[in-house]
XYZ file of C-alpha atoms in Angstrom:
251
model
C -3.401 15.290 -7.615
C 0.336 13.855 -6.930
C 3.298 14.321 -8.028
C 3.724 13.958 -11.762
C -0.019 14.468 -12.580
C -2.028 16.725 -14.611
C -5.159 18.010 -14.430
C -7.395 20.738 -16.310
C -8.247 24.119 -14.836
C -11.017 26.625 -15.694
C -11.356 30.557 -15.233
C -14.251 32.263 -16.016
C -13.805 35.417 -15.929
C -17.054 38.456 -16.497
C -16.582 42.437 -17.916
C -18.635 43.891 -15.207
C -18.246 47.516 -16.653
C -20.685 48.921 -18.683
C -18.260 49.471 -21.768
C -15.871 47.310 -23.193
C -13.036 46.149 -22.551
C -9.601 45.217 -24.732
C -6.806 42.713 -24.847
C -7.414 41.326 -21.931
C -5.447 38.088 -20.088
C -5.082 36.512 -17.677
C -1.968 34.738 -15.989
C -1.482 32.129 -13.501
C 0.555 32.564 -10.174
C 0.442 28.593 -8.687
C 2.759 27.561 -5.990
C 6.367 26.238 -6.725
C 6.856 23.203 -7.982
C 3.550 24.286 -10.556
C 3.283 25.406 -14.107
C 0.536 26.083 -16.076
C 0.565 25.458 -20.018
C -0.036 28.125 -21.513
C 0.901 30.262 -18.660
C -1.109 33.844 -19.787
C -4.481 32.917 -22.321
C -5.180 36.110 -24.590
C -9.309 35.866 -24.285
C -9.317 38.934 -26.670
C -11.620 42.118 -26.214
C -15.021 41.259 -23.904
C -18.216 43.002 -24.397
C -20.043 44.553 -21.451
C -21.794 42.064 -19.360
C -19.763 38.740 -21.481
C -18.378 36.375 -19.604
C -15.360 34.034 -20.960
C -14.290 31.154 -19.503
C -10.463 29.637 -20.568
C -8.702 26.398 -19.441
C -5.235 25.428 -19.071
C -3.371 22.143 -17.756
C -1.540 22.169 -14.249
C 0.844 20.042 -14.186
C 2.333 19.676 -10.377
C 6.732 18.961 -10.439
C 8.724 15.971 -8.521
C 8.831 16.423 -4.982
C 6.732 19.542 -4.511
C 5.111 19.197 -0.578
C 1.473 17.626 -0.093
C -1.740 19.354 1.087
C -4.042 22.675 -0.270
C -1.900 24.837 -1.850
C -2.686 28.786 -2.941
C -3.179 29.552 -6.579
C -4.146 32.541 -8.268
C -5.219 34.209 -11.260
C -4.455 37.563 -12.190
C -6.629 39.030 -14.947
C -5.229 41.963 -17.796
C -7.071 44.267 -19.236
C -7.194 47.668 -21.133
C -10.525 49.892 -20.856
C -12.185 52.043 -23.245
C -10.725 54.872 -22.082
C -7.332 53.782 -22.189
C -6.742 52.769 -19.063
C -5.079 49.673 -17.507
C -7.501 47.828 -15.240
C -6.880 44.620 -13.733
C -8.443 41.807 -11.737
C -8.537 38.798 -9.491
C -8.853 35.741 -8.179
C -7.564 32.825 -5.804
C -8.541 29.055 -5.524
C -6.524 26.270 -3.559
C -5.014 23.706 -5.787
C -4.486 20.497 -3.849
C -1.442 17.945 -4.057
C -1.998 14.437 -2.825
C 0.691 10.863 -2.351
C -0.748 8.249 -4.794
C -3.512 5.868 -2.662
C -2.610 3.239 -0.640
C -2.808 -0.826 -1.926
C -3.353 -3.261 0.746
C -3.335 -3.520 4.308
C -0.997 0.269 4.748
C -0.028 1.467 8.465
C -1.822 5.322 8.747
C 1.546 6.056 10.238
C 3.389 4.878 6.656
C 1.169 7.413 4.917
C 2.144 11.296 4.256
C 0.031 14.080 5.850
C -2.315 16.672 4.330
C -2.834 18.158 7.989
C -1.216 17.577 11.047
C -2.411 19.855 13.918
C -0.911 18.997 17.142
C -2.019 20.600 20.717
C 1.621 19.740 21.675
C 4.510 19.527 19.599
C 4.431 18.220 16.875
C 2.179 14.412 15.657
C 4.639 11.336 16.314
C 4.817 8.711 13.353
C 5.313 4.952 15.435
C 6.214 6.449 18.392
C 3.853 8.885 21.651
C 3.718 12.607 21.785
C 6.484 12.731 24.152
C 7.105 16.667 25.126
C 6.970 19.699 22.029
C 10.528 18.490 20.475
C 10.290 16.711 17.638
C 10.798 12.572 18.029
C 11.085 12.808 22.012
C 8.287 10.083 22.382
C 8.240 6.543 23.908
C 7.562 3.261 22.330
C 3.538 3.714 22.444
C 1.821 1.895 25.232
C -1.631 2.052 26.521
C -2.624 0.140 29.621
C 1.102 -2.038 29.757
C 0.414 -2.650 26.070
C 3.506 -1.599 23.538
C 2.763 -1.009 20.273
C 5.426 -1.379 17.073
C 3.389 1.429 15.382
C 0.622 4.382 15.395
C 0.504 7.751 15.693
C 1.404 9.617 18.777
C -0.814 12.802 19.185
C -1.472 15.221 21.991
C -5.692 16.954 22.157
C -6.924 18.937 20.233
C -4.969 17.599 17.667
C -5.939 16.773 13.810
C -3.927 14.210 10.822
C -5.526 13.895 7.610
C -4.454 10.863 4.908
C -5.069 10.971 1.686
C -6.567 7.738 0.431
C -7.926 8.154 -2.995
C -11.285 5.630 -3.226
C -9.488 3.396 -2.284
C -9.662 1.716 0.725
C -12.940 -0.129 2.657
C -11.586 0.319 6.906
C -9.786 1.839 9.154
C -8.851 0.121 12.682
C -7.223 1.604 15.012
C -6.262 0.575 19.236
C -7.017 4.407 20.914
C -6.180 5.247 24.496
C -4.183 7.567 26.414
C -0.029 6.456 26.699
C 0.603 6.024 29.806
C 3.158 7.954 30.155
C 0.543 11.216 31.687
C -0.403 7.563 33.790
C -4.317 8.101 35.012
C -4.683 11.867 33.893
C -5.641 13.467 30.909
C -9.288 12.565 28.981
C -9.984 12.906 25.228
C -12.455 11.691 22.630
C -11.366 9.610 19.357
C -13.231 10.797 16.088
C -13.114 9.152 12.296
C -13.796 11.243 9.342
C -14.481 9.888 6.058
C -14.863 12.635 3.502
C -15.782 15.324 6.709
C -17.911 12.736 7.609
C -17.630 11.435 11.278
C -17.708 7.289 10.664
C -16.378 6.736 14.467
C -16.340 8.758 17.680
C -15.574 6.729 21.409
C -16.484 7.806 24.358
C -14.799 9.757 26.424
C -11.077 7.976 27.820
C -9.790 8.568 31.037
C -5.741 8.125 31.295
C -6.802 5.401 34.197
C -9.225 3.171 31.008
C -8.520 0.081 29.008
C -7.740 0.370 25.248
C -10.159 0.746 23.476
C -10.595 -0.984 19.409
C -12.059 1.463 16.659
C -12.968 -0.094 13.117
C -15.050 2.181 11.308
C -16.188 1.937 7.260
C -14.725 4.583 4.927
C -15.291 2.482 1.607
C -14.434 4.971 -1.244
C -13.203 7.694 0.683
C -10.930 10.161 -0.489
C -9.242 11.538 3.189
C -9.220 9.789 5.974
C -8.656 12.364 8.913
C -8.521 11.341 12.923
C -9.460 14.304 15.361
C -9.242 14.226 19.141
C -10.684 16.843 21.106
C -9.734 17.302 25.299
C -12.906 15.347 27.401
C -14.517 19.213 28.724
C -12.145 20.271 30.982
C -8.825 21.009 28.933
C -6.083 19.161 27.067
C -3.958 18.852 30.207
C -2.149 15.517 29.719
C -4.159 14.507 27.225
C -1.623 12.089 25.222
C -3.725 9.965 22.714
C -2.621 7.100 20.606
C -4.198 5.612 17.544
C -1.984 2.278 18.150
C -1.441 0.155 15.191
C -3.641 2.476 13.288
C -4.372 0.681 9.617
C -5.844 0.948 6.496
C -7.069 -2.068 4.426
C -7.543 -1.014 0.544
C -7.613 -2.291 -2.765
C -5.337 -3.038 -5.463
C -6.363 0.075 -7.298
C -8.037 3.767 -6.439
C -9.344 6.795 -8.007
C -6.739 8.400 -8.004
C-alpha cells in the first residue's frame, strides 16, 4: 500500500471456551504512522465455540517507511465468572511505494529489502568497503556504468513493481575493484519465482547481459550468492539495472 493509501482489514475472533465471553473488544497496535478506523471494535458477547468477524480501515501515513511491518490485534473479554481474559494475533502489513512507470533505473527505486554481505547495498557505485557511499564508479571488465547497484554476496535487493512492468535488464559481473578475485551467481525473481539464474561469474570474466520477463510481478528480487567458495571479494554489480514498465499499475 502506498503512503496515504487505505485498505480494509479483517479480524476473526473465536471463543474456544465452553462458556460465553462477555464484552469482547479488539484493539490494534500498528506501526508508527499507521492508523485503524475504528481503532477499537466492540464485538459484544460471544457464545461458546462461536466465531465473529469484524473489519477496520487501515491507513498508511505519509512519510512512513516502505516494507513489511508488524501489526498486532489484541482481544479482551470478560469470562462468565467475571475474570478478564485476553488474546492476541499478529500479522505483517506491507507498505510500498507507487509502482514505477516507463523505463526506470532500479537504483532510483525505494528498496523493500536490501541485505548485503559486506556493508550496505550501494546505489550507482560499487560495493566498496563496509561504510555507506564508499564505493567507486561501477566498472566491469574495463567498462564503466553510470547507473546500477553495487552489492556483495550474499545479497538480496527487493523493489516494488505493482504489476506494472514487463522486462528487467542489467549487465552483471564482478566489479574491477576486486581484480580477478571473487565468484558469484546472479539470480532474478518475480514474486518469488526465479526467472533468471546465471552461470558462476568470476572476477576475470567479461560482463554478462541479463534480460528477464517480469510481466505482472508485484515485486522484483535481485539475489547474488557466492560461487560456492565463500564470499571473499564477491563485489557483484547489477550495472545498468533497469525495469521497463507501462503507464499504469495495479497498485
